[in-house]
CSV table of C-alpha atoms in Angstrom, one decimal:
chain,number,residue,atom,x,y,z
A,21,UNK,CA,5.4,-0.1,-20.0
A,22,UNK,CA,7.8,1.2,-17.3
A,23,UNK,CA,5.2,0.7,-14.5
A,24,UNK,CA,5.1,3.6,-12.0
A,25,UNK,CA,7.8,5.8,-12.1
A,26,UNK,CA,9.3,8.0,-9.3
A,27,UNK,CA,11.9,10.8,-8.7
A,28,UNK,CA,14.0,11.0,-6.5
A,29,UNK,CA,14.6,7.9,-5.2
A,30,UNK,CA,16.0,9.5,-2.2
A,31,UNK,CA,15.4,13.0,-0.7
A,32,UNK,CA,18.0,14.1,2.5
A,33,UNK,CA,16.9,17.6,3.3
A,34,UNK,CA,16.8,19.5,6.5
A,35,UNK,CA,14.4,21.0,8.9
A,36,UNK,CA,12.3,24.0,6.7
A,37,UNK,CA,13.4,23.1,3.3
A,38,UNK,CA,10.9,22.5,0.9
A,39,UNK,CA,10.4,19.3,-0.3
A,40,UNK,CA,8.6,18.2,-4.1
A,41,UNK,CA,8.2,14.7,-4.5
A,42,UNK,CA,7.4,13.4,-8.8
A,43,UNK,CA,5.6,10.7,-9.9
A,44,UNK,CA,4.9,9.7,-13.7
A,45,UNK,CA,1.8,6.9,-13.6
A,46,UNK,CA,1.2,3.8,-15.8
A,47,UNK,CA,0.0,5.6,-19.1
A,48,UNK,CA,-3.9,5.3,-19.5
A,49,UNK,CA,-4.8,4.8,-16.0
A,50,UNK,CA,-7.2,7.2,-14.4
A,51,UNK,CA,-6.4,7.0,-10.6
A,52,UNK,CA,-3.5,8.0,-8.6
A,53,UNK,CA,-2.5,7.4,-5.1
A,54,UNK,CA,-0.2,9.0,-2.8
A,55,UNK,CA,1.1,6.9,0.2
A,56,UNK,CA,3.3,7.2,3.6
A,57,UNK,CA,5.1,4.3,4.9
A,58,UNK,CA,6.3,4.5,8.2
A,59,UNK,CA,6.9,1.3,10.4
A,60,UNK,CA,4.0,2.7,13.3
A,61,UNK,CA,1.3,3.2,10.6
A,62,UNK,CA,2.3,1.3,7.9
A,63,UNK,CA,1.0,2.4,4.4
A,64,UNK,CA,-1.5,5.7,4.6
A,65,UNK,CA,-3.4,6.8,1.8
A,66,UNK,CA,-2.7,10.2,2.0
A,67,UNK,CA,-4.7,11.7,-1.1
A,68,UNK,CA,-5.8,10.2,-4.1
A,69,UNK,CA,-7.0,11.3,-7.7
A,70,UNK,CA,-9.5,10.7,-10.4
A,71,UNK,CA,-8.9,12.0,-14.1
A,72,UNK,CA,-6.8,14.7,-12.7
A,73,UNK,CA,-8.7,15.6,-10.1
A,74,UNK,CA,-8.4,15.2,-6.5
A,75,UNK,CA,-11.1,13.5,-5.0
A,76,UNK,CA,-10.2,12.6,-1.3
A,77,UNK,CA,-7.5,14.6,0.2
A,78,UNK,CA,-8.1,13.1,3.9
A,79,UNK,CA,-5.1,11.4,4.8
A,80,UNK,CA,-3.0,14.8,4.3
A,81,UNK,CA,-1.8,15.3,7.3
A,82,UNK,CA,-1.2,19.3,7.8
A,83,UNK,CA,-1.4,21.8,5.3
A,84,UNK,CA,2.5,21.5,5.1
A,85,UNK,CA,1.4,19.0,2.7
A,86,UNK,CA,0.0,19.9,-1.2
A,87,UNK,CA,-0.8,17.6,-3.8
A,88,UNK,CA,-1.2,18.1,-7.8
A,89,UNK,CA,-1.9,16.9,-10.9
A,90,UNK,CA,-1.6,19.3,-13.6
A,91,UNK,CA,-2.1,16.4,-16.5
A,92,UNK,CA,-3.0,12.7,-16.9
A,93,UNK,CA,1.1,12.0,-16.8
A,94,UNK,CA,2.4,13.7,-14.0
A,95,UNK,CA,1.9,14.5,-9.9
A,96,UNK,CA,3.6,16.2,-7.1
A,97,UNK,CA,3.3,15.9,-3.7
A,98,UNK,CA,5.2,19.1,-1.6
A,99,UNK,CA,6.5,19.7,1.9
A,100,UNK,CA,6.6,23.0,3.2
A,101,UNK,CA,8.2,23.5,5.7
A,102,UNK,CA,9.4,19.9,6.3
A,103,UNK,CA,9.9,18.5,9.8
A,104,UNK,CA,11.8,15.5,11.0
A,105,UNK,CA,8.5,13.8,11.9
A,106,UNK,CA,8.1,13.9,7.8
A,107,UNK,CA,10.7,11.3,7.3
A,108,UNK,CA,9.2,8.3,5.6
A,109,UNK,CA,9.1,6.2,2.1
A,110,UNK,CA,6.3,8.0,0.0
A,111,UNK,CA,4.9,5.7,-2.7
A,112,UNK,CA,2.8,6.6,-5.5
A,113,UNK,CA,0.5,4.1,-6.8
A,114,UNK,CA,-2.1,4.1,-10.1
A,115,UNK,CA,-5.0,1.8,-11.1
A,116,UNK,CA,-7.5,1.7,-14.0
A,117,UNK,CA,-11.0,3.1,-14.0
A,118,UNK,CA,-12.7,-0.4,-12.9
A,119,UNK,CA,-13.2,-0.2,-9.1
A,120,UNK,CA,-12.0,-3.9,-8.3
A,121,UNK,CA,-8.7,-2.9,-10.3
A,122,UNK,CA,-5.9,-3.8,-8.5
A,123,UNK,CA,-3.1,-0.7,-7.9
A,124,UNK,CA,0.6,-0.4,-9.2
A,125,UNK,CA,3.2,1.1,-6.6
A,126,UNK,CA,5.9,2.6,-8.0
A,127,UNK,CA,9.7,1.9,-6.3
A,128,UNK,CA,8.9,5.0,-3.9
A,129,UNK,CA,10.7,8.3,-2.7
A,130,UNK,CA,12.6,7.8,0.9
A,131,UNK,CA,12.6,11.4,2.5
A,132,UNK,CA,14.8,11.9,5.4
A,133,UNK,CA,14.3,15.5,7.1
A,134,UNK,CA,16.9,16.2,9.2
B,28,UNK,CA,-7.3,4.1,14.5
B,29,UNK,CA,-6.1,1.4,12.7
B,30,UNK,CA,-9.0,-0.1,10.3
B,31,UNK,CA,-6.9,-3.0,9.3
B,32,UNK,CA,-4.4,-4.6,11.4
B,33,UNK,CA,-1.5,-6.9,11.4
B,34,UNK,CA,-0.7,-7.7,14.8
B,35,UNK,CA,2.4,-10.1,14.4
B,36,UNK,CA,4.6,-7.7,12.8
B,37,UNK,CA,7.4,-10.5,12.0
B,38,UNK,CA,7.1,-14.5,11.2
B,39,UNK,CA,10.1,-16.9,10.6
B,40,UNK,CA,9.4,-20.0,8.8
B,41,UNK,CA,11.2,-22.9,7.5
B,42,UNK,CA,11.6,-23.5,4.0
B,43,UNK,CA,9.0,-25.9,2.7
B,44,UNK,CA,6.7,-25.0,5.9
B,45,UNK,CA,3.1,-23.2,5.6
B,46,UNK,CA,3.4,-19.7,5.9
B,47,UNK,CA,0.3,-18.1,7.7
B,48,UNK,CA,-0.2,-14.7,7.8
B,49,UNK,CA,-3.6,-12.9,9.5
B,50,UNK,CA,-4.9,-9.5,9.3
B,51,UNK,CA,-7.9,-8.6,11.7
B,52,UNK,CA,-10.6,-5.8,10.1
B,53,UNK,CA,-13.2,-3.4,12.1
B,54,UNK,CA,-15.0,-2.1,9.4
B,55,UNK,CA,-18.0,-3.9,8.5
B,56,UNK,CA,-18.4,-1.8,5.1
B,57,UNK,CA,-15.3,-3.5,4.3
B,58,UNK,CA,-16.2,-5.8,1.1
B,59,UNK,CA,-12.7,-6.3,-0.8
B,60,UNK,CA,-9.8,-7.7,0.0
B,61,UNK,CA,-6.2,-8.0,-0.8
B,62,UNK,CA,-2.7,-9.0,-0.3
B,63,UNK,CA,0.1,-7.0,-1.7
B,64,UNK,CA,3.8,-8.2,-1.0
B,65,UNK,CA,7.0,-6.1,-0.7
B,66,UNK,CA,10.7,-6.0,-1.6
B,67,UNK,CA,13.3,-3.8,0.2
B,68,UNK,CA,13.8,-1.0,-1.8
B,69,UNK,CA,10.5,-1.6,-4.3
B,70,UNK,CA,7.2,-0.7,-4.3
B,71,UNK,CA,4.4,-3.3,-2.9
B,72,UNK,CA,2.7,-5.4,-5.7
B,73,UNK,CA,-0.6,-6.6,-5.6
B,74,UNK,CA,-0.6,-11.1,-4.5
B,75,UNK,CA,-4.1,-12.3,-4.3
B,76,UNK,CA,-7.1,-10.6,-3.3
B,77,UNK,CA,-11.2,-12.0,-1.8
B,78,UNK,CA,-14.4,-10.7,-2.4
B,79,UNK,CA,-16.7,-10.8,1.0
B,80,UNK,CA,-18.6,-13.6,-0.9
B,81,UNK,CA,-16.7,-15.7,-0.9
B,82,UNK,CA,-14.7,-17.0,2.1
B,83,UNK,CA,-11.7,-18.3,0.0
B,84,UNK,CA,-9.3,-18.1,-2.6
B,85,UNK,CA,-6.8,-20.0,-4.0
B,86,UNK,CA,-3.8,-19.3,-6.5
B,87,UNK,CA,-1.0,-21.5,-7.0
B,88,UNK,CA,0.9,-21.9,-3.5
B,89,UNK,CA,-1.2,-18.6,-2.1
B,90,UNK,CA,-4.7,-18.8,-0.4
B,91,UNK,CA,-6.8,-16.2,1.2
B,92,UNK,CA,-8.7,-17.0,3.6
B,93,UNK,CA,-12.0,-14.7,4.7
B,94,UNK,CA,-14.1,-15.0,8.1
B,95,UNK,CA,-16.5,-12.4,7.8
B,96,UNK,CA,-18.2,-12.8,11.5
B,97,UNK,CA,-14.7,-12.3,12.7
B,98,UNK,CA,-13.7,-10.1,10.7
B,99,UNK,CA,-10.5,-11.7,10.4
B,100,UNK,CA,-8.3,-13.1,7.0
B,101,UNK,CA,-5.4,-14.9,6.7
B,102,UNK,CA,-2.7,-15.7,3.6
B,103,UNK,CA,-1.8,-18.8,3.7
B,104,UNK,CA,1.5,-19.8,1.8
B,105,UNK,CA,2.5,-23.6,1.0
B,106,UNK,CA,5.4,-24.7,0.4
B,107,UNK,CA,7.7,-21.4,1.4
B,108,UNK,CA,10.2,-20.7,-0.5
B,109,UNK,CA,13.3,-18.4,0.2
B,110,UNK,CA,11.8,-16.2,-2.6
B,111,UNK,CA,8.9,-15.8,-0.3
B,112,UNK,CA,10.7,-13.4,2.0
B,113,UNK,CA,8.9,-10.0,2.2
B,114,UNK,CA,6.8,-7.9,3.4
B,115,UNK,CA,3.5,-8.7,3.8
B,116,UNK,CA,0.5,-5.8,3.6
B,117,UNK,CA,-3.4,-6.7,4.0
B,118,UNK,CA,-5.5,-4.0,2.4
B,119,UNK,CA,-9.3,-3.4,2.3
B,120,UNK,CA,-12.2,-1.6,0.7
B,121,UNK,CA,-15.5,-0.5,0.6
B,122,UNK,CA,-17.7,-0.7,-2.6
B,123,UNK,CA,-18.7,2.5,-4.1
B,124,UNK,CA,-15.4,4.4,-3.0
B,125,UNK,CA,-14.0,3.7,-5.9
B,126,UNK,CA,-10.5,2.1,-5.8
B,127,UNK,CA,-10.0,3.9,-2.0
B,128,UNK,CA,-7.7,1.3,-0.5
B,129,UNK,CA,-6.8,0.8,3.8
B,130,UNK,CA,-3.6,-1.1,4.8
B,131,UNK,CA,-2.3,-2.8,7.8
B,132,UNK,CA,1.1,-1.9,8.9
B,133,UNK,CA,2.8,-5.1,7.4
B,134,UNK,CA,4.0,-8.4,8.9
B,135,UNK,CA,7.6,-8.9,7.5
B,136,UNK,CA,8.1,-13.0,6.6
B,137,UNK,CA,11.6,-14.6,6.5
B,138,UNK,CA,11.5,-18.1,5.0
B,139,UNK,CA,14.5,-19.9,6.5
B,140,UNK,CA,16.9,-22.5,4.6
């Protein structure tokens, strides 16, 4: 398998743009995490999904911030408007059903808002 | 507010030296535990993980460590090896929410020759 796959690698956009962040999981797992990295807070969970669904969206920050998953093979996470104070690496993880599972990262998105 | 926390957020060791590494909790809930290390430029990737009952773990040159009336655990790494140099994230969970995971903020090792 290809593990956790991410596009784009790197995201340079400027104040107001939109910004759509892509993430193909590990086929057949049923969870997927969105993180933040920044060096104050380290990693934050920001939302997370089950089967498709989303089942704790708490860590979102602002409403700027959306999260989908239209199927089992593919999520978005979107910026709009962007701010400087979104720059960050954004990582999306996955795991299997079994709680202790551990989760796969993928190589991660690094936004910079200018 | 910071459930998990890494307070040293850099260590220098010498190559062949024991590596230790803490991470301080506040959450009592907090059963499961684990250690992901990172690359520059990759994602984290899970090391070695504890279950609250037990108060250690070993694999290979990696051990957890768990102090659960101090709420406190620590990796410990022997020998280091150059290869060893990462980051270093402590994570936790509470049974029941699923595969829900809290991070520290990272303590970045370099293992010196």
């Amino acid at each position: 398998d290809a593990g956790v796959i991410q596009s784009p690698r790197h995201e340079v956009t400027e104040m107001g743009q939109e910004v759509t962040l892509r993430c193909k999981p590990i086929s057949g797992h049923d969870y997927l995490f969105w993180y933040r990295q920044t060096m104050m807070r380290g990693l934050e969970l920001l939302i997370y999904f089950n089967n498709n669904v989303p089942i704790d969206d708490s860590g979102m920050p602002e409403d700027r911030f959306s999260a989908k998953m239209p199927n089992a093979s593919f999520s978005t996470l979107k910026i709009q408007p962007s701010e400087p104070r979104d720059s960050a690496v954004y990582f999306c993880a996955s795991s299997l059903l079994r709680p202790l599972d551990e989760q796969f990262f993928g190589p991660g998105t690094r936004l910079t808002v200018l | 507010d910071q459930q998990v926390k890494q307070n040293s957020p850099s260590l220098s060791v010498q190559e062949g030296r024991i590596s230790i590494l803490n991470c301080d909790y506040t959450n009592s809930m907090f059963d499961y535990f684990l250690w992901y290390k990172k690359y520059p430029a990759e994602g984290p990737t899970f090391l070695i993980s504890i279950s609250s009952i037990k108060d250690k773990n070993e694999d290979g040159r990696f051990t957890v460590f768990l102090n659960k009336s101090a709420k406190h655990l620590s990796l410990h790494i022997v020998p280091s090896q150059p290869g060893d140099s990462a980051v270093y994230f402590c994570a936790a969970r509470v049974s029941g929410t699923a595969s829900k995971l809290t991070f520290g903020t990272g303590t970045r090792l370099q293992v010196t020759l």
